[in-house]
Amino acid sequence: MPELPEVETVRLALTKHLLKCKIFKVKINSKKLRYTIPENFTKLINGCKIISIKRRGKYIILNFDNMCSLLVHLGMTGTFRVSEIYNPLKHDHLVFNFKSFYLIYNDIRKFGFLKIYNSNEVFDSKHLTKLGPEPFSEEFNLKYLSTALKKRKINIKNFLMNQNVIAGLGNIYCSEVLFESKISPVRITNKLNAKEILSIYISIKRVLKKAISYGGTSLKNYKDPNGKIGYFKNKLKVYGKENKKCSFCNKNIKIKKITQQGRSTFFCDNCQI
C-alpha cells in the first residue's frame, strides 16, 4: 500500500499537471471500486477547474472551483497516470479528459476509492476526521509523541502503524524508522526513555523526508503519474532484507523478519534494542 512518501509524490506530480486545469469529460469504465462510484459523479465535476491538491495521511484531496472535493485513497494497487494520448490498459477504471491530456485511474485489486464531498465537509468525513497529526506538522512535536507513547502499553511498531496517532506511516517506513533509531519493534511504548523517544521522533521526519526526495518506494506496481518508479527502494536498510547482513553492525549479523498484527516487520536484533 502506498504510504506517505508515495502519496506525497503522487500529489506533487498531480499538482504540476492538474492545477488550474478544467475537466472536460469523465469516462467511467467500472463503478465498482472499494466504494461504488455514484450516478452523479461525472455531473458534479464536469467542467470544473482544479484549484488545489492536498494530502492528509495516505489520502489525496482534489479541490474544485465549485466547492466540490474529490477524496482519493489508492488502496493497495491504485495508480494515476498522465498521458497526452489515451492508450487503454486493463484495470483502467476512470479516465479524466482535460484539454490537452488525460488522467487515468488504474487499480488492479480495486481497494482504492474516489469520493466526492462538499469542500467544507471533506475534512469532517469518516476517513479523515480521526487521523492523527501529520509528521511534518507543528502539532506533531516531541511533547505530543512522548505523551502518546506513555499513554499506551503496546509494541512500538504497532503504535507507529496506528493512523489515529500519526498519519501516513505504514509497514515499510515503520521498519526503517525503528532501524534508524535503533529501537526494537517489540519494545513496549511506555517503557521507552526520553532519549529513545527523541531518536524515534527525529528518525520519523528524516526517513520520510529522504523517501519523498527519492519519489517513494516501488516494490510492486507503484509508479507516480509520470510513470516513474520510486527509488527509495535502493536506500532501504531493513525492509525486505531478511537474512541479509545488517548494514550498521558490519558483522555477520542478519536481518530478521517477524509478524506483528499480520504484518511483516524487519529488524536487526543486535543493534536494535
Tab-separated table of C-alpha atoms in Angstrom:
chain	number	residue	atom	x	y	z
A	1	MET	CA	0.000	0.000	0.000
A	2	PRO	CA	1.347	3.463	-0.871
A	3	GLU	CA	2.444	5.263	2.291
A	4	LEU	CA	3.027	8.955	2.985
A	5	PRO	CA	6.107	9.371	0.726
A	6	GLU	CA	4.423	7.679	-2.239
A	7	VAL	CA	1.156	9.583	-1.780
A	8	GLU	CA	3.014	12.880	-1.405
A	9	THR	CA	4.973	12.106	-4.580
A	10	VAL	CA	1.690	11.492	-6.404
A	11	ARG	CA	0.235	14.727	-5.002
A	12	LEU	CA	3.225	16.753	-6.175
A	13	ALA	CA	3.035	15.264	-9.672
A	14	LEU	CA	-0.719	15.806	-9.900
A	15	THR	CA	-0.301	19.407	-8.768
A	16	LYS	CA	2.217	20.029	-11.523
A	17	HIS	CA	-0.126	18.658	-14.196
A	18	LEU	CA	-3.633	19.479	-12.961
A	19	LEU	CA	-3.557	22.764	-11.070
A	20	LYS	CA	-5.899	25.336	-12.676
A	21	CYS	CA	-6.912	22.799	-15.340
A	22	LYS	CA	-10.538	22.107	-16.243
A	23	ILE	CA	-12.094	18.662	-16.586
A	24	PHE	CA	-13.982	18.397	-19.874
A	25	LYS	CA	-15.240	14.848	-19.541
A	26	VAL	CA	-15.078	11.862	-17.208
A	27	LYS	CA	-15.399	8.343	-18.552
A	28	ILE	CA	-16.202	5.629	-16.023
A	29	ASN	CA	-15.200	2.155	-17.178
A	30	SER	CA	-16.023	0.491	-13.881
A	31	LYS	CA	-18.011	1.836	-10.935
A	32	LYS	CA	-17.056	-0.981	-8.600
A	33	LEU	CA	-14.091	0.134	-6.529
A	34	ARG	CA	-13.979	-0.117	-2.727
A	35	TYR	CA	-16.999	2.179	-2.792
A	36	THR	CA	-19.257	2.209	-5.846
A	37	ILE	CA	-18.937	5.359	-7.962
A	38	PRO	CA	-22.296	7.217	-7.642
A	39	GLU	CA	-24.513	8.072	-10.606
A	40	ASN	CA	-23.963	11.831	-10.229
A	41	PHE	CA	-20.147	11.568	-10.093
A	42	THR	CA	-19.471	12.999	-13.559
A	43	LYS	CA	-22.167	15.667	-13.249
A	44	LEU	CA	-20.571	17.065	-10.096
A	45	ILE	CA	-17.119	17.711	-11.580
A	46	ASN	CA	-17.542	18.002	-15.372
A	47	GLY	CA	-16.488	21.479	-16.474
A	48	CYS	CA	-14.876	22.250	-13.118
A	49	LYS	CA	-11.382	23.590	-12.538
A	50	ILE	CA	-8.940	22.123	-10.004
A	51	ILE	CA	-7.811	24.891	-7.649
A	52	SER	CA	-5.669	22.928	-5.176
A	53	ILE	CA	-4.468	19.421	-4.370
A	54	LYS	CA	-3.828	18.462	-0.751
A	55	ARG	CA	-2.750	15.366	1.141
A	56	ARG	CA	-3.882	14.077	4.524
A	57	GLY	CA	-2.100	10.952	5.682
A	58	LYS	CA	-2.430	8.468	2.821
A	59	TYR	CA	-5.322	10.383	1.222
A	60	ILE	CA	-5.289	12.893	-1.644
A	61	ILE	CA	-7.863	15.697	-1.867
A	62	LEU	CA	-8.504	17.457	-5.194
A	63	ASN	CA	-10.415	20.706	-4.655
A	64	PHE	CA	-12.563	22.176	-7.450
A	65	ASP	CA	-13.834	25.687	-8.098
A	66	ASN	CA	-17.459	24.635	-7.497
A	67	MET	CA	-16.830	23.758	-3.826
A	68	CYS	CA	-16.599	20.034	-4.551
A	69	SER	CA	-13.635	17.979	-3.371
A	70	LEU	CA	-12.535	14.588	-4.667
A	71	LEU	CA	-11.172	12.393	-1.882
A	72	VAL	CA	-8.864	9.659	-3.170
A	73	HIS	CA	-7.305	6.649	-1.482
A	74	LEU	CA	-5.048	4.478	-3.635
A	75	GLY	CA	-5.690	1.294	-1.671
A	76	MET	CA	-3.144	-1.437	-2.405
A	77	THR	CA	-2.617	-1.012	-6.145
A	78	GLY	CA	-4.241	2.251	-7.220
A	79	THR	CA	-2.242	4.488	-9.571
A	80	PHE	CA	-2.767	7.651	-11.583
A	81	ARG	CA	-1.071	8.205	-14.912
A	82	VAL	CA	-0.985	11.300	-17.097
A	83	SER	CA	-0.847	10.875	-20.868
A	84	GLU	CA	-1.326	13.079	-23.923
A	85	ILE	CA	-2.898	10.100	-25.712
A	86	TYR	CA	-5.170	7.603	-24.023
A	87	ASN	CA	-3.948	4.056	-24.575
A	88	PRO	CA	-6.345	1.805	-22.635
A	89	LEU	CA	-4.902	-0.660	-20.141
A	90	LYS	CA	-6.582	-3.423	-18.215
A	91	HIS	CA	-7.962	-2.153	-14.893
A	92	ASP	CA	-8.390	1.452	-16.092
A	93	HIS	CA	-11.483	2.428	-14.086
A	94	LEU	CA	-11.770	6.181	-14.649
A	95	VAL	CA	-10.497	8.462	-17.412
A	96	PHE	CA	-10.486	12.227	-16.826
A	97	ASN	CA	-10.286	14.206	-20.063
A	98	PHE	CA	-8.517	17.571	-19.810
A	99	LYS	CA	-7.841	19.999	-22.670
A	100	SER	CA	-4.533	18.504	-23.799
A	101	PHE	CA	-4.088	15.329	-21.748
A	102	TYR	CA	-5.784	12.501	-19.898
A	103	LEU	CA	-5.630	11.464	-16.260
A	104	ILE	CA	-6.314	7.757	-15.780
A	105	TYR	CA	-7.039	5.926	-12.548
A	106	ASN	CA	-5.967	2.276	-12.663
A	107	ASP	CA	-6.460	-0.191	-9.812
A	108	ILE	CA	-5.813	-3.912	-10.165
A	109	ARG	CA	-7.254	-5.003	-6.820
A	110	LYS	CA	-9.943	-2.291	-6.579
A	111	PHE	CA	-9.222	-1.476	-2.931
A	112	GLY	CA	-8.835	2.227	-3.690
A	113	PHE	CA	-11.690	4.711	-3.923
A	114	LEU	CA	-12.714	8.138	-5.204
A	115	LYS	CA	-15.460	10.002	-3.329
A	116	ILE	CA	-16.882	13.477	-3.892
A	117	TYR	CA	-17.648	15.730	-0.914
A	118	ASN	CA	-18.603	19.329	-0.340
A	119	SER	CA	-15.283	21.121	0.185
A	120	ASN	CA	-16.461	22.393	3.578
A	121	GLU	CA	-17.156	18.853	4.742
A	122	VAL	CA	-14.369	16.702	3.306
A	123	PHE	CA	-12.097	17.033	6.352
A	124	ASP	CA	-15.018	16.021	8.570
A	125	SER	CA	-15.528	12.781	6.628
A	126	LYS	CA	-15.156	9.471	8.432
A	127	HIS	CA	-11.916	8.844	6.539
A	128	LEU	CA	-10.096	11.962	7.730
A	129	THR	CA	-11.650	13.082	10.989
A	130	LYS	CA	-9.871	10.551	13.225
A	131	LEU	CA	-6.429	10.779	11.644
A	132	GLY	CA	-3.535	11.744	13.884
A	133	PRO	CA	-1.257	14.690	13.108
A	134	GLU	CA	0.929	14.894	10.034
A	135	PRO	CA	4.590	14.003	10.765
A	136	PHE	CA	5.754	17.384	9.419
A	137	SER	CA	3.085	19.456	11.159
A	138	GLU	CA	3.543	21.704	14.192
A	139	GLU	CA	1.085	19.516	16.076
A	140	PHE	CA	3.427	16.553	15.767
A	141	ASN	CA	6.100	17.654	18.217
A	142	LEU	CA	8.225	15.851	20.768
A	143	LYS	CA	5.767	16.545	23.586
A	144	TYR	CA	2.892	15.074	21.581
A	145	LEU	CA	4.853	11.920	20.743
A	146	SER	CA	6.081	11.449	24.322
A	147	THR	CA	2.580	11.801	25.751
A	148	ALA	CA	1.068	9.442	23.179
A	149	LEU	CA	3.728	6.806	23.864
A	150	LYS	CA	3.373	6.982	27.643
A	151	LYS	CA	-0.427	6.642	27.459
A	152	ARG	CA	-0.187	3.275	25.709
A	153	LYS	CA	1.216	-0.139	26.520
A	154	ILE	CA	1.734	-1.746	23.115
A	155	ASN	CA	4.760	-2.546	20.972
A	156	ILE	CA	6.288	0.451	19.222
A	157	LYS	CA	5.796	-0.949	15.702
A	158	ASN	CA	2.030	-1.235	16.125
A	159	PHE	CA	1.960	2.202	17.739
A	160	LEU	CA	3.609	3.793	14.707
A	161	MET	CA	1.232	1.959	12.368
A	162	ASN	CA	-1.812	3.469	14.097
A	163	GLN	CA	-3.172	6.175	11.762
A	164	ASN	CA	-5.099	7.724	14.656
A	165	VAL	CA	-1.786	8.518	16.351
A	166	ILE	CA	0.396	9.531	13.389
A	167	ALA	CA	-0.998	9.864	9.872
A	168	GLY	CA	0.823	8.345	6.932
A	169	LEU	CA	3.275	5.805	8.317
A	170	GLY	CA	2.964	2.240	7.041
A	171	ASN	CA	4.795	-1.049	7.136
A	172	ILE	CA	7.836	-0.034	5.098
A	173	TYR	CA	8.655	3.171	6.908
A	174	CYS	CA	7.901	1.879	10.401
A	175	SER	CA	10.606	-0.759	9.952
A	176	GLU	CA	13.008	1.828	8.526
A	177	VAL	CA	12.313	4.401	11.253
A	178	LEU	CA	12.888	1.885	14.030
A	179	PHE	CA	16.109	0.697	12.427
A	180	GLU	CA	17.440	4.235	12.150
A	181	SER	CA	16.502	4.981	15.752
A	182	LYS	CA	17.971	1.623	16.863
A	183	ILE	CA	14.797	0.629	18.703
A	184	SER	CA	13.483	-2.935	18.608
A	185	PRO	CA	9.966	-3.211	17.124
A	186	VAL	CA	8.879	-5.333	20.097
A	187	ARG	CA	9.700	-2.677	22.695
A	188	ILE	CA	6.715	-1.505	24.749
A	189	THR	CA	5.806	2.142	24.278
A	190	ASN	CA	5.523	3.259	27.901
A	191	LYS	CA	8.944	1.779	28.694
A	192	LEU	CA	10.851	3.990	26.249
A	193	ASN	CA	13.065	6.661	27.794
A	194	ALA	CA	13.381	10.297	26.722
A	195	LYS	CA	16.499	9.689	24.625
A	196	GLU	CA	14.846	6.837	22.733
A	197	ILE	CA	11.692	8.870	22.106
A	198	LEU	CA	13.767	11.740	20.714
A	199	SER	CA	15.562	9.305	18.411
A	200	ILE	CA	12.247	7.966	17.082
A	201	TYR	CA	10.906	11.497	16.604
A	202	ILE	CA	13.945	12.598	14.601
A	203	SER	CA	14.013	9.373	12.585
A	204	ILE	CA	10.358	9.682	11.529
A	205	LYS	CA	10.985	13.068	9.958
A	206	ARG	CA	14.366	12.148	8.493
A	207	VAL	CA	13.297	8.856	6.887
A	208	LEU	CA	10.089	10.282	5.417
A	209	LYS	CA	11.830	13.379	4.062
A	210	LYS	CA	14.502	11.268	2.398
A	211	ALA	CA	11.926	8.852	0.965
A	212	ILE	CA	9.957	11.734	-0.564
A	213	SER	CA	13.136	13.084	-2.148
A	214	TYR	CA	13.587	9.703	-3.885
A	215	GLY	CA	9.982	9.537	-5.077
A	216	GLY	CA	8.951	6.926	-2.521
A	217	THR	CA	9.437	3.166	-2.694
A	218	SER	CA	8.402	0.956	-5.617
A	219	LEU	CA	8.118	-2.668	-4.535
A	220	LYS	CA	5.435	-3.973	-6.903
A	221	ASN	CA	3.301	-1.828	-9.167
A	222	TYR	CA	3.736	1.649	-7.658
A	223	LYS	CA	4.591	4.417	-10.123
A	224	ASP	CA	3.953	8.137	-9.968
A	225	PRO	CA	1.627	9.849	-12.511
A	226	ASN	CA	4.594	10.386	-14.836
A	227	GLY	CA	5.290	6.654	-14.909
A	228	LYS	CA	8.392	6.939	-12.727
A	229	ILE	CA	9.207	4.405	-10.038
A	230	GLY	CA	10.259	5.333	-6.513
A	231	TYR	CA	13.973	4.915	-5.956
A	232	PHE	CA	13.941	4.774	-2.164
A	233	LYS	CA	13.823	1.001	-2.584
A	234	ASN	CA	17.567	1.240	-3.190
A	235	LYS	CA	18.003	3.019	0.155
A	236	LEU	CA	16.037	0.608	2.346
A	237	LYS	CA	18.132	-0.684	5.247
A	238	VAL	CA	15.939	-3.467	6.640
A	239	TYR	CA	12.578	-3.721	4.899
A	240	GLY	CA	12.572	-6.806	2.668
A	241	LYS	CA	16.160	-7.610	3.711
A	242	GLU	CA	15.530	-10.824	5.629
A	243	ASN	CA	18.722	-12.897	6.103
A	244	LYS	CA	20.905	-10.147	4.635
A	245	LYS	CA	23.746	-8.622	6.644
A	246	CYS	CA	22.930	-5.640	8.823
A	247	SER	CA	24.409	-2.512	7.240
A	248	PHE	CA	25.013	-0.935	10.652
A	249	CYS	CA	26.541	-3.789	12.638
A	250	ASN	CA	29.003	-4.543	9.837
A	251	LYS	CA	29.256	-8.059	11.222
A	252	ASN	CA	27.861	-11.402	10.210
A	253	ILE	CA	24.548	-10.358	11.778
A	254	LYS	CA	21.484	-10.958	9.619
A	255	ILE	CA	18.219	-9.051	9.390
A	256	LYS	CA	15.274	-10.901	10.919
A	257	LYS	CA	11.633	-10.982	9.908
A	258	ILE	CA	8.760	-11.335	12.353
A	259	THR	CA	4.995	-10.891	12.061
A	260	GLN	CA	3.146	-8.256	14.088
A	261	GLN	CA	-0.618	-7.882	13.701
A	262	GLY	CA	-0.406	-9.849	10.464
A	263	ARG	CA	2.263	-7.533	9.002
A	264	SER	CA	5.903	-8.321	8.283
A	265	THR	CA	8.465	-6.460	10.379
A	266	PHE	CA	12.174	-6.407	9.547
A	267	PHE	CA	14.883	-5.540	12.071
A	268	CYS	CA	18.324	-6.343	13.451
A	269	ASP	CA	18.096	-7.826	16.932
A	270	ASN	CA	21.738	-6.965	17.560
A	271	CYS	CA	21.727	-3.186	17.085
A	272	GLN	CA	18.021	-2.541	17.705
A	273	ILE	CA	17.466	-2.916	21.430
